[in-house]
Coordinates of C-alpha atoms in Angstrom, one line a residue:
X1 CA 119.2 54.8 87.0
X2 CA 115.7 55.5 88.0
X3 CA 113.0 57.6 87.2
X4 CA 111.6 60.3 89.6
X5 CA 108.8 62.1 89.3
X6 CA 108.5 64.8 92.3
X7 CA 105.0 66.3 92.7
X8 CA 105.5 69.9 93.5
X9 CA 108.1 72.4 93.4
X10 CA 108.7 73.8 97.0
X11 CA 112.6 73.6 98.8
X12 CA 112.0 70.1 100.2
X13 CA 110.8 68.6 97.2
X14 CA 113.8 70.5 95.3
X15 CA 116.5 69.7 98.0
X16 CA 115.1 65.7 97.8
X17 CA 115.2 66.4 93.3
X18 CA 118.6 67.5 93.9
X19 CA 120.1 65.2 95.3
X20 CA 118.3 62.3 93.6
X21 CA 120.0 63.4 90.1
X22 CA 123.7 63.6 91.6
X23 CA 122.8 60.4 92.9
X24 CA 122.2 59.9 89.4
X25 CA 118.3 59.0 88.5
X26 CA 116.1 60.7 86.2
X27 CA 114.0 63.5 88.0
X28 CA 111.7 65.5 87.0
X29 CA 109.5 67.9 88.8
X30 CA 105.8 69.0 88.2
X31 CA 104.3 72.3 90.0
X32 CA 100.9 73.3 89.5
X33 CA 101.5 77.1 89.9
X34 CA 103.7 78.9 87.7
X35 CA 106.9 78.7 89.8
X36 CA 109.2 77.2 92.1
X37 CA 109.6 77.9 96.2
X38 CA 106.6 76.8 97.6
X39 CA 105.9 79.5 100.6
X40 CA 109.3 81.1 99.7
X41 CA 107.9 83.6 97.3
X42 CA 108.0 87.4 96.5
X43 CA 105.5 90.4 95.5
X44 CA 107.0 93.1 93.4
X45 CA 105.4 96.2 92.7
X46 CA 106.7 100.3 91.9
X47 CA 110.3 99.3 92.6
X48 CA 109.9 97.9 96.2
X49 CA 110.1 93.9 97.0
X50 CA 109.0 91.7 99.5
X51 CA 109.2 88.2 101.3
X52 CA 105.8 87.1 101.8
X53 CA 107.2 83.6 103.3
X54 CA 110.2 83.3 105.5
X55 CA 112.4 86.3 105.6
X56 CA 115.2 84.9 107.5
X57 CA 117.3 81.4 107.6
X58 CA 117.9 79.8 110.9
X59 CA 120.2 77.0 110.8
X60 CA 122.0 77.4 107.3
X61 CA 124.3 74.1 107.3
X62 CA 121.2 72.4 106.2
X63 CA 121.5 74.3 102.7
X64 CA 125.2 74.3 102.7
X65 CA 125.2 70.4 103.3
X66 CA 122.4 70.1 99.9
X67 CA 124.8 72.7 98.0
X68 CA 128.3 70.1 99.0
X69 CA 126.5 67.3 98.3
X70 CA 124.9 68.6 94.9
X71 CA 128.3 70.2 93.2
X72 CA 131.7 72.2 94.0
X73 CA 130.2 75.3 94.1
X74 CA 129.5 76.3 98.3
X75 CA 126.1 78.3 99.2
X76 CA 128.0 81.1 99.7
X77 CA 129.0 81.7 96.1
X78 CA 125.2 81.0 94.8
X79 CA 124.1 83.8 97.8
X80 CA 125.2 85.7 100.6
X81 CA 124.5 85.5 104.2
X82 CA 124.3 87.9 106.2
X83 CA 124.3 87.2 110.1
X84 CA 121.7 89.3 111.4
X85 CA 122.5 91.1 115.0
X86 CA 121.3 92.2 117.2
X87 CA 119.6 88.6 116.0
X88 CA 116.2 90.4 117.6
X89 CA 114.9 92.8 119.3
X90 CA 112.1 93.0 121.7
X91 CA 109.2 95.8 122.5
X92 CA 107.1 95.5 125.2
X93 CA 103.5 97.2 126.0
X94 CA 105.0 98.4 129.1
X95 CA 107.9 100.4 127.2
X96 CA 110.5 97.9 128.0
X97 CA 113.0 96.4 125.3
X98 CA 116.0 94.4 124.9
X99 CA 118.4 93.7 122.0
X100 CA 119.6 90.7 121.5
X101 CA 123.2 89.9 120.0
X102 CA 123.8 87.2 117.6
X103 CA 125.1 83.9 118.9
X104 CA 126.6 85.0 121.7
X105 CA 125.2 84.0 125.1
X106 CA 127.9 86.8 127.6
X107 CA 125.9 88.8 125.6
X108 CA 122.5 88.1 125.7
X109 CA 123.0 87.3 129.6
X110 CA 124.0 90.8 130.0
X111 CA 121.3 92.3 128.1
X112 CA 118.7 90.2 129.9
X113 CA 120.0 91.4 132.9
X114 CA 120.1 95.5 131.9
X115 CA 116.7 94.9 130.5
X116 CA 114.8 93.1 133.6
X117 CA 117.3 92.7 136.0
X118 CA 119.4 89.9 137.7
X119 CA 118.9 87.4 137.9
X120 CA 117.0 87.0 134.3
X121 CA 120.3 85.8 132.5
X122 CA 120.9 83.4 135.1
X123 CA 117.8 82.0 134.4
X124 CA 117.6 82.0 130.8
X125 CA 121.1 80.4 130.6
X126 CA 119.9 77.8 133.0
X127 CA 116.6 77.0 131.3
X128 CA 118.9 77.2 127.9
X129 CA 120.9 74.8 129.5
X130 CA 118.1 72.1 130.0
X131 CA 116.9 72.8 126.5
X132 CA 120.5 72.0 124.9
X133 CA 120.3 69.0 126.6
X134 CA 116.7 68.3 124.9
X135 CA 118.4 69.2 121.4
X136 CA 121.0 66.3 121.9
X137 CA 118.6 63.7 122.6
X138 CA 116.0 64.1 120.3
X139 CA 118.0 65.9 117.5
X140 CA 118.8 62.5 115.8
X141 CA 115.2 60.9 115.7
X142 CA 113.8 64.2 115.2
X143 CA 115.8 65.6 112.8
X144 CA 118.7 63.4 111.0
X145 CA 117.0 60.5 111.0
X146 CA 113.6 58.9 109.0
X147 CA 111.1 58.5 111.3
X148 CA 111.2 55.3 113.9
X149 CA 108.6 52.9 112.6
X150 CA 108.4 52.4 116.8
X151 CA 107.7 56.2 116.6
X152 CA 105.4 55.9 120.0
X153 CA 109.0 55.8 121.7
X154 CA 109.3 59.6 120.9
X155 CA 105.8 60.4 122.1
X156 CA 105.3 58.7 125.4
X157 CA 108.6 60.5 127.2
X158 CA 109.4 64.3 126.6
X159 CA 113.1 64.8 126.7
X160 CA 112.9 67.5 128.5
X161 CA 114.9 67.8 132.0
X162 CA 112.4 69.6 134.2
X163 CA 113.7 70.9 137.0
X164 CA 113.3 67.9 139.9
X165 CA 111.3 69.0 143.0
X166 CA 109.6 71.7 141.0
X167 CA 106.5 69.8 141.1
X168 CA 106.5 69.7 137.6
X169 CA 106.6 66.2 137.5
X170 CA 104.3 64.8 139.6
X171 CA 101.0 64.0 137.4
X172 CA 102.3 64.4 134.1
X173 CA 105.4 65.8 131.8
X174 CA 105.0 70.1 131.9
X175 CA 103.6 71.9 128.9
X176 CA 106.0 74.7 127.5
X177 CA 104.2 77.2 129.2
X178 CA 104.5 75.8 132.9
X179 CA 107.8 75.2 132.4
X180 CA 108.7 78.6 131.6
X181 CA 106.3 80.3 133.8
X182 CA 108.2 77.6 137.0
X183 CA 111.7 78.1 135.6
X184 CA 111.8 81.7 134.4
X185 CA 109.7 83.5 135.8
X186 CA 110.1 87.4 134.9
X187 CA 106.8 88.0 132.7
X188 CA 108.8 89.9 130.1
X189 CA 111.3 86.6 129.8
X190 CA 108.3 84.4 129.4
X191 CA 106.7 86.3 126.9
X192 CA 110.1 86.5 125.3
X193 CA 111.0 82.8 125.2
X194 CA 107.3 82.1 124.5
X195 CA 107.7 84.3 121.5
X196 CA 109.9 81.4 119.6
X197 CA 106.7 79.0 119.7
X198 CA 104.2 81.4 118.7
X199 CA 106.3 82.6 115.5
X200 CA 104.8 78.3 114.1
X201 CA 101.4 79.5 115.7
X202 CA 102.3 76.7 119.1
X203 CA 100.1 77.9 121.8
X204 CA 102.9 77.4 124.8
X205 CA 100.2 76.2 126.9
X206 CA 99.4 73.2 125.1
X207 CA 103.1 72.5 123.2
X208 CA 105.1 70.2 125.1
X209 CA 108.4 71.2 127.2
X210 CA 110.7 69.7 124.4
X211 CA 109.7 72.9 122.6
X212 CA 112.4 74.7 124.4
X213 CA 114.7 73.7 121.0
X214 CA 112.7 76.3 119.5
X215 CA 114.7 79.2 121.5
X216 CA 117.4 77.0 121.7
X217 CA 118.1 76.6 117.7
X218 CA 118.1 80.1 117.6
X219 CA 120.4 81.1 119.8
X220 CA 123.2 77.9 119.5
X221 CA 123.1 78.7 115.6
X222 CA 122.0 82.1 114.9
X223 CA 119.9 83.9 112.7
X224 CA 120.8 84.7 108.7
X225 CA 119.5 86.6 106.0
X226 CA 119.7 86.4 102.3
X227 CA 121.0 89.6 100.5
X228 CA 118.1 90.3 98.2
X229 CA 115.3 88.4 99.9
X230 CA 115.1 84.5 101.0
X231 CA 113.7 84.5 97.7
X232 CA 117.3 84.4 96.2
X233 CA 117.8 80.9 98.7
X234 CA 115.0 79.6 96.1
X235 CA 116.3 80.7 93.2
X236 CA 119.5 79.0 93.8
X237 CA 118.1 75.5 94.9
X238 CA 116.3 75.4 91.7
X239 CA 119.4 76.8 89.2
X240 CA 121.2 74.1 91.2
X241 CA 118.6 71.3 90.3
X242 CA 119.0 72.5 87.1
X243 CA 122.5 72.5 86.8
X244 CA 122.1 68.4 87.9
X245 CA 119.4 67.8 84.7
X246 CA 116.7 68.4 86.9
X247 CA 113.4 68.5 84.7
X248 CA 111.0 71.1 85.9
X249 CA 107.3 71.3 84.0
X250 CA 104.8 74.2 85.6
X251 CA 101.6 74.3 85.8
X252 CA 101.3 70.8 85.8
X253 CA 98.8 69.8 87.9
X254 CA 99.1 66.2 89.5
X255 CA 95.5 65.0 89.8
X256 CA 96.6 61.1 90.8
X257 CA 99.4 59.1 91.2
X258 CA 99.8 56.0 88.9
X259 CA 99.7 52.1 91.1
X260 CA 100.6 49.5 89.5
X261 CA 101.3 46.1 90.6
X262 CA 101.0 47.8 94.6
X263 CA 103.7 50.3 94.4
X264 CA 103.8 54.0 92.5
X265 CA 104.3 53.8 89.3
X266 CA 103.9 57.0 87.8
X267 CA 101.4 60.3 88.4
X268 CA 98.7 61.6 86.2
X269 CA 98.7 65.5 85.0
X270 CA 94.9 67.3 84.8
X271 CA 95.7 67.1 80.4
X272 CA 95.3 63.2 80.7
X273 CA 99.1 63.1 80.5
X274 CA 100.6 60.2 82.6
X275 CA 104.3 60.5 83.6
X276 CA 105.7 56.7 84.4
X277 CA 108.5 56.9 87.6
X278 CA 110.0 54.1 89.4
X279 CA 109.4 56.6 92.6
X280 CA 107.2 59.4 93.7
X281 CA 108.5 61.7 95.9
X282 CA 105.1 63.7 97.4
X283 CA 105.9 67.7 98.3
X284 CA 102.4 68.0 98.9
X285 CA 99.8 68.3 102.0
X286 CA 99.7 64.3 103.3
X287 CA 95.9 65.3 103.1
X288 CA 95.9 66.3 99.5
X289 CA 98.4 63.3 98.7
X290 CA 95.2 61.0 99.9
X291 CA 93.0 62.4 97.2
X292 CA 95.8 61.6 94.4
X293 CA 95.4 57.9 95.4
X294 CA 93.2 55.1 95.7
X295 CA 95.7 53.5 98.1
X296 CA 95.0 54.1 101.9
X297 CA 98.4 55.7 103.2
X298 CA 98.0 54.9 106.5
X299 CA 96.6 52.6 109.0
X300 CA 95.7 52.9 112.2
X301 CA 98.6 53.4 114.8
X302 CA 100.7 55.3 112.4
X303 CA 101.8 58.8 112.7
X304 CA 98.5 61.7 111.7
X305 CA 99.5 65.0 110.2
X306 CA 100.7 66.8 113.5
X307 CA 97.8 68.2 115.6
X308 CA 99.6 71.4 115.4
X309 CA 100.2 71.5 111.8
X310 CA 95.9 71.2 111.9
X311 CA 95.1 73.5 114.4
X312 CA 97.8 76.0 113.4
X313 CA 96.6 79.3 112.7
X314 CA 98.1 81.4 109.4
X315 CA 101.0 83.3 108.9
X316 CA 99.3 86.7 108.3
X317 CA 101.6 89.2 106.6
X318 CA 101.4 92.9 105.5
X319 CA 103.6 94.5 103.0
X320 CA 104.8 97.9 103.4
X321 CA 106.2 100.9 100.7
X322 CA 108.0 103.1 103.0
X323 CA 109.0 106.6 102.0
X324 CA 111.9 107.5 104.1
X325 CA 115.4 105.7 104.3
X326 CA 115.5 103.9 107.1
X327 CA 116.7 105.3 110.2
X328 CA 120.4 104.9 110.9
X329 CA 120.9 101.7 114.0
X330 CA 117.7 100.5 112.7
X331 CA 116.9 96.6 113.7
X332 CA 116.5 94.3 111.1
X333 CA 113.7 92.3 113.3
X334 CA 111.7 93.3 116.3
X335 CA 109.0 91.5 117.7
X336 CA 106.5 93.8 119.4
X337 CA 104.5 91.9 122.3
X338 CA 100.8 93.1 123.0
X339 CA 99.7 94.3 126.5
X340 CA 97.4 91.0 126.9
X341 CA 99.1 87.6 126.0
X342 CA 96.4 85.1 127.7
X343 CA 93.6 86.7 125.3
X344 CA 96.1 86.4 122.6
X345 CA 96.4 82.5 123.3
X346 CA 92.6 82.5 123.5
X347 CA 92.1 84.1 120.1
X348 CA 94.4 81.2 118.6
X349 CA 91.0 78.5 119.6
X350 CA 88.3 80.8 120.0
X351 CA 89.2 83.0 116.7
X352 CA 90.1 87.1 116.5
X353 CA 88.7 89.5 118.5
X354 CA 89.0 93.3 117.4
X355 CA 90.0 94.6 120.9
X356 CA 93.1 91.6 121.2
X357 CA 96.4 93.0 119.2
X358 CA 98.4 89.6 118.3
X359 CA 102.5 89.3 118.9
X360 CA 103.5 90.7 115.7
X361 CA 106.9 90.1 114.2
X362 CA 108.3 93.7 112.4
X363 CA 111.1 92.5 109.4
X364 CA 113.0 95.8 108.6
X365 CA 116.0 94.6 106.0
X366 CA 117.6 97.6 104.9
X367 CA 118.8 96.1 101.7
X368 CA 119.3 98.3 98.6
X369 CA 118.0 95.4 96.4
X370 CA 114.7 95.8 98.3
X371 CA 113.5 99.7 97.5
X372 CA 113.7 101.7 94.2
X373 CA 116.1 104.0 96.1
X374 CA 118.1 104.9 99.1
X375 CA 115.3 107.5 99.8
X376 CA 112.4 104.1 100.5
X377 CA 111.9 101.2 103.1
X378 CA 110.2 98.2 102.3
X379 CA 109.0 96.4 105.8
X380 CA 107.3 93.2 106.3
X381 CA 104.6 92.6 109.3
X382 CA 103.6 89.3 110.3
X383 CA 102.1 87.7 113.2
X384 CA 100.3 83.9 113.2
X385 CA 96.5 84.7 113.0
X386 CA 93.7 82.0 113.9
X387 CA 92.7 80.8 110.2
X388 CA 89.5 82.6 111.0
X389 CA 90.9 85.9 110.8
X390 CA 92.2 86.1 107.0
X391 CA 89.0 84.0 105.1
X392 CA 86.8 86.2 103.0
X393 CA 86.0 89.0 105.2
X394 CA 87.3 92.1 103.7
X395 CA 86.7 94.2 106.2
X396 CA 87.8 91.5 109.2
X397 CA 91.3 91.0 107.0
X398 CA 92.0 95.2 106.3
X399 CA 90.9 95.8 110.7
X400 CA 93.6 92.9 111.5
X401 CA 96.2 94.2 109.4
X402 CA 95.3 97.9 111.0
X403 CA 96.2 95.6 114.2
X404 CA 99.7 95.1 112.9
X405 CA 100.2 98.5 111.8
X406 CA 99.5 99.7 115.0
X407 CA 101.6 97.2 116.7
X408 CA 104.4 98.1 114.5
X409 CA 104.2 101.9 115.1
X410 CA 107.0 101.3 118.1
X411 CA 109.2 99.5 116.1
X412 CA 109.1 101.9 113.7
X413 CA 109.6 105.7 114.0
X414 CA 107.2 107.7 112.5
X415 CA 105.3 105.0 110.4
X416 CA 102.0 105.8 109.4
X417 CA 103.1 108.7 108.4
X418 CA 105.6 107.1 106.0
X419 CA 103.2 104.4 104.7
X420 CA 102.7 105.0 100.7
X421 CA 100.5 102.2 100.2
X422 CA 100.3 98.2 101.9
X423 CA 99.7 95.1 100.4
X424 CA 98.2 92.1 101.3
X425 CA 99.7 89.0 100.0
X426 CA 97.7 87.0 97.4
X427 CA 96.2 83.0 97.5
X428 CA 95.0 81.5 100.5
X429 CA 96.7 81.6 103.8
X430 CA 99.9 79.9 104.6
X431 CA 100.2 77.5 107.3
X432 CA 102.8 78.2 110.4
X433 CA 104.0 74.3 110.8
X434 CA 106.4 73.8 113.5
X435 CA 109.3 71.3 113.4
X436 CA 108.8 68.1 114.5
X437 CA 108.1 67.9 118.3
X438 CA 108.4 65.0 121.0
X439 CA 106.8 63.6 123.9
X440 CA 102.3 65.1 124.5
X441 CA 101.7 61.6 122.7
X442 CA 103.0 62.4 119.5
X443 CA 100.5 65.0 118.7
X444 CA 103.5 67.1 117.4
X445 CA 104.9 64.4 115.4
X446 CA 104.2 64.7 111.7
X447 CA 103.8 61.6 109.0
X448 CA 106.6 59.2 107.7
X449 CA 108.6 60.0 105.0
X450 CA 108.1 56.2 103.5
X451 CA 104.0 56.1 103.0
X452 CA 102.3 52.3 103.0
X453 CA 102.4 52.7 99.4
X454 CA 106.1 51.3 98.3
X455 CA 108.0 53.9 96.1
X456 CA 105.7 56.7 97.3
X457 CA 107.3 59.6 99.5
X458 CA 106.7 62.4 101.4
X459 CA 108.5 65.6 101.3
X460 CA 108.4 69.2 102.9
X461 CA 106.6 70.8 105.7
X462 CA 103.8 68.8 106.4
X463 CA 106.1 65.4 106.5
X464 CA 108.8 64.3 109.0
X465 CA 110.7 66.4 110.2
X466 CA 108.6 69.0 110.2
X467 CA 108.2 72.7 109.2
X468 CA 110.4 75.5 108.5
X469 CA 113.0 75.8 106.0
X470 CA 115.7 74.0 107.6
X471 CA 113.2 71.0 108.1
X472 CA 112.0 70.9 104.5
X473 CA 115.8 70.7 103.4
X474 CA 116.4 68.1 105.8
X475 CA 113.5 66.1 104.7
X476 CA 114.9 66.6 101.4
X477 CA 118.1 64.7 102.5
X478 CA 115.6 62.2 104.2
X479 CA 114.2 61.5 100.8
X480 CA 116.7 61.0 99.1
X481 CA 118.3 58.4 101.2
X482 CA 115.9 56.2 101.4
X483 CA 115.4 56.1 97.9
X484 CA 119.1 55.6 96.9
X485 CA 119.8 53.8 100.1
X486 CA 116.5 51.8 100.5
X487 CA 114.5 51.5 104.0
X488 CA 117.6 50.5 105.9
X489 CA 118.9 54.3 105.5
X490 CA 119.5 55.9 109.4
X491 CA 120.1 59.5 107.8
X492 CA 123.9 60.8 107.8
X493 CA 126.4 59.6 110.5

């Protein structure tokens, strides 16, 4: 049996503590702040509650896999999933729109097709088509699987089958965006595909074409919600780690992580407390994780932090107490597209400008467990912000929030009216990491789960796989086998 200490408490560094106890070691957890979730948290105030991290669940095997693994009791008895459909739907500047079902491609054709007219369905199918076909080959390396110590195989080629003769191919592999702009054509299906990369702050024209798994994840595997917030996700990964003897200590601040005879052996807590472990699994920024030790992580040639996850803006979000009950047929998400998308690209190097409104992403849950009464809506806007645009202006973060308000006035009857008061999430702003991307010469690739420093680990979002919650469960699993399995674990057959 080892020991385990896991530096921070977010879902990936839960799902790896997890399964680490079942495995049977000793883990214990220490979070600096005063909870557990990491970005999956919630602000409470006069009866009305809110995600401010994700508010839905794409891909929910990943957490029913960690709940099999960890005990007898399935996901579904520790929460309930709800499948959300229409999955989206979207507004237009122009005044057009289009639902999207759930998980069912007849139907999406068809509304693609009543929305914009033939032949967009035909052309999303085929372009879905090719992306599939990107999701089986990379979704191994890039998902089930530790990272390839010959990891510049994944970067040199993107999977993605661009359409021969296009004259995609001649110079170079296609960014996202010329690939949809060759393949799809229609503006409005463009913007609407496009939409999948801009929701991890990905400018499409700089992603590469294997980013069509984006769109594709969504739509093979469907979108979920959480009845009472994705909150209720986190509370059940950590009453599951400590239903396995899990030891949690908060605010507990690692300030270094213990080497002794060149491996991990321990961390150091800001009291002068040191913690001895056999392991350290890292649920940290790979950044941050540099400053905890005098060992150098990383040489030259291996995998950097993703260039997106640096460049990335923030996932800007407004809270809002609705009076009101929402409106019967009411979509639970609608994504509202601005009038001007190249000056929204623009914004995400060059920073915010007042006159640009952003894509902006409207969550409308309806769920009782949400609002003080059947007579109240709480709604959550978001939209990915340049970082520029939420530091410590006042003024610049309450105009760009107006900007979302705005925005969400179509998705929304009657909303400013309605709006009792609006909220601003507090702490510094949360990165939108993408999953883990091939091919553009691994700039989308994020750092190894195994550091240079044996019995140190990475965890979470900003380590292989990648981000979103799916990908910080999966890295969880990641974890976990190589530390029961050794450096010879391949990930799950």
């Amino acid at each position: 049996m080892a020991r385990i200490a896991v530096i921070g408490a977010g879902m990936g560094a839960m799902a790896a503590a997890a399964r680490l106890a079942v495995a049977g070691h000793r883990v214990a957890v220490f979070e600096r702040t005063d909870t557990y979730g990491g970005q999956v948290r919630r602000f409470v105030r006069d009866g009305f509650a809110f995600d401010t991290g994700p508010g839905l669940l794409p891909l929910p095997a990943v957490y029913r896999d960690l709940f099999v693994k960890t005990g007898k009791q399935p996901l579904e008895e520790c929460v309930e999933l709800v499948q959300v459909d229409p999955a989206v739907r979207h507004v237009f500047a122009d005044g057009t729109s289009v639902a999207l079902p759930n998980v069912s491609r007849a139907g999406v054709v068809e509304a693609l097709d009543a929305a914009f007219g033939a032949p967009a369905g035909e052309r999303w199918g085929a372009f879905l088509n090719r992306a599939r076909d990107t999701w089986d080959r990379c979704r191994r390396p890039l998902l089930e699987e530790p990272l390839w110590p010959n990891w510049e195989v994944l970067a040199e080629r993107d999977p993605y089958p661009a359409v021969r003769g296009s004259g995609l191919l001649r110079r170079r592999p296609p960014t996202f965006a010329e690939v949809t702009r060759r393949e799809l054509a229609e503006p409005h299906l463009v913007a609407l595909v496009e939409s999948s990369l801009l929701a991890h702050g990905l400018d499409p024209r700089a992603a590469p074409a294997s980013a069509a798994v984006l769109p594709y994840m969504e739509q093979a595997f469907g979108t979920w919600y959480v009845r009472g917030g994705i909150r209720e996700l986190a509370r059940a990964v950590h009453e599951r780690c400590r239903a396995r003897r899990v030891k949690f200590s908060f605010g507990a601040e690692v300030v270094s992580v213990v080497e002794k005879d060149g491996r991990a052996a321990g961390v150091e807590l800001a009291d002068g407390t040191r913690v001895a472990a056999d392991h350290v699994v890292a649920g940290i920024d790979p950044l941050r994780l540099q400053q905890l030790t005098a060992h150098r992580l990383q040489a030259e040639g291996d995998v950097r932090p993703a260039e997106g996850a640096e460049r990335n803006g923030a996932r800007f979000t407004v809270l809002l107490a609705l009076r009101g009950a929402r409106e019967a047929g009411a979509v639970h998400r609608t994504v509202v597209h601005p009038a001007d998308r190249k000056a929204e690209l623009d914004a995400l190097d060059s920073g915010p400008n007042a006159g640009v409104r952003p894509t902006v992403t409207v969550l409308r849950p309806g769920d009782p467990a949400l609002v003080p009464d059947a007579e109240h809506e709480s709604v959550v806007l978001s939209s990915v912000a340049p970082s520029r645009a939420v530091l410590a202006d006042p003024a610049g973060t309450q105009a760009y929030a107006d900007q979302l308000v705005s925005a969400a006035e179509s998705a929304v009857p009657g909303l400013r009216e309605r709006i009792i008061w609006r909220e601003l999430p507090d702490g510094p702003p949360v990165s939108a990491a993408h999953p883990a991307l091939a091919g553009a010469g691994g700039r989308f690739l994020y750092p190894s789960n195994s550091t240079r420093l044996p019995g140190l680990h990475l965890v979470g979002g900003s380590a292989h796989p990648g981000g979103g919650l799916p990908h910080a469960g999966m890295s969880g699993a990641l974890v976990a086998g190589l530390i029961v399995e050794g450096p010879e674990f391949r990930g799950s057959q």
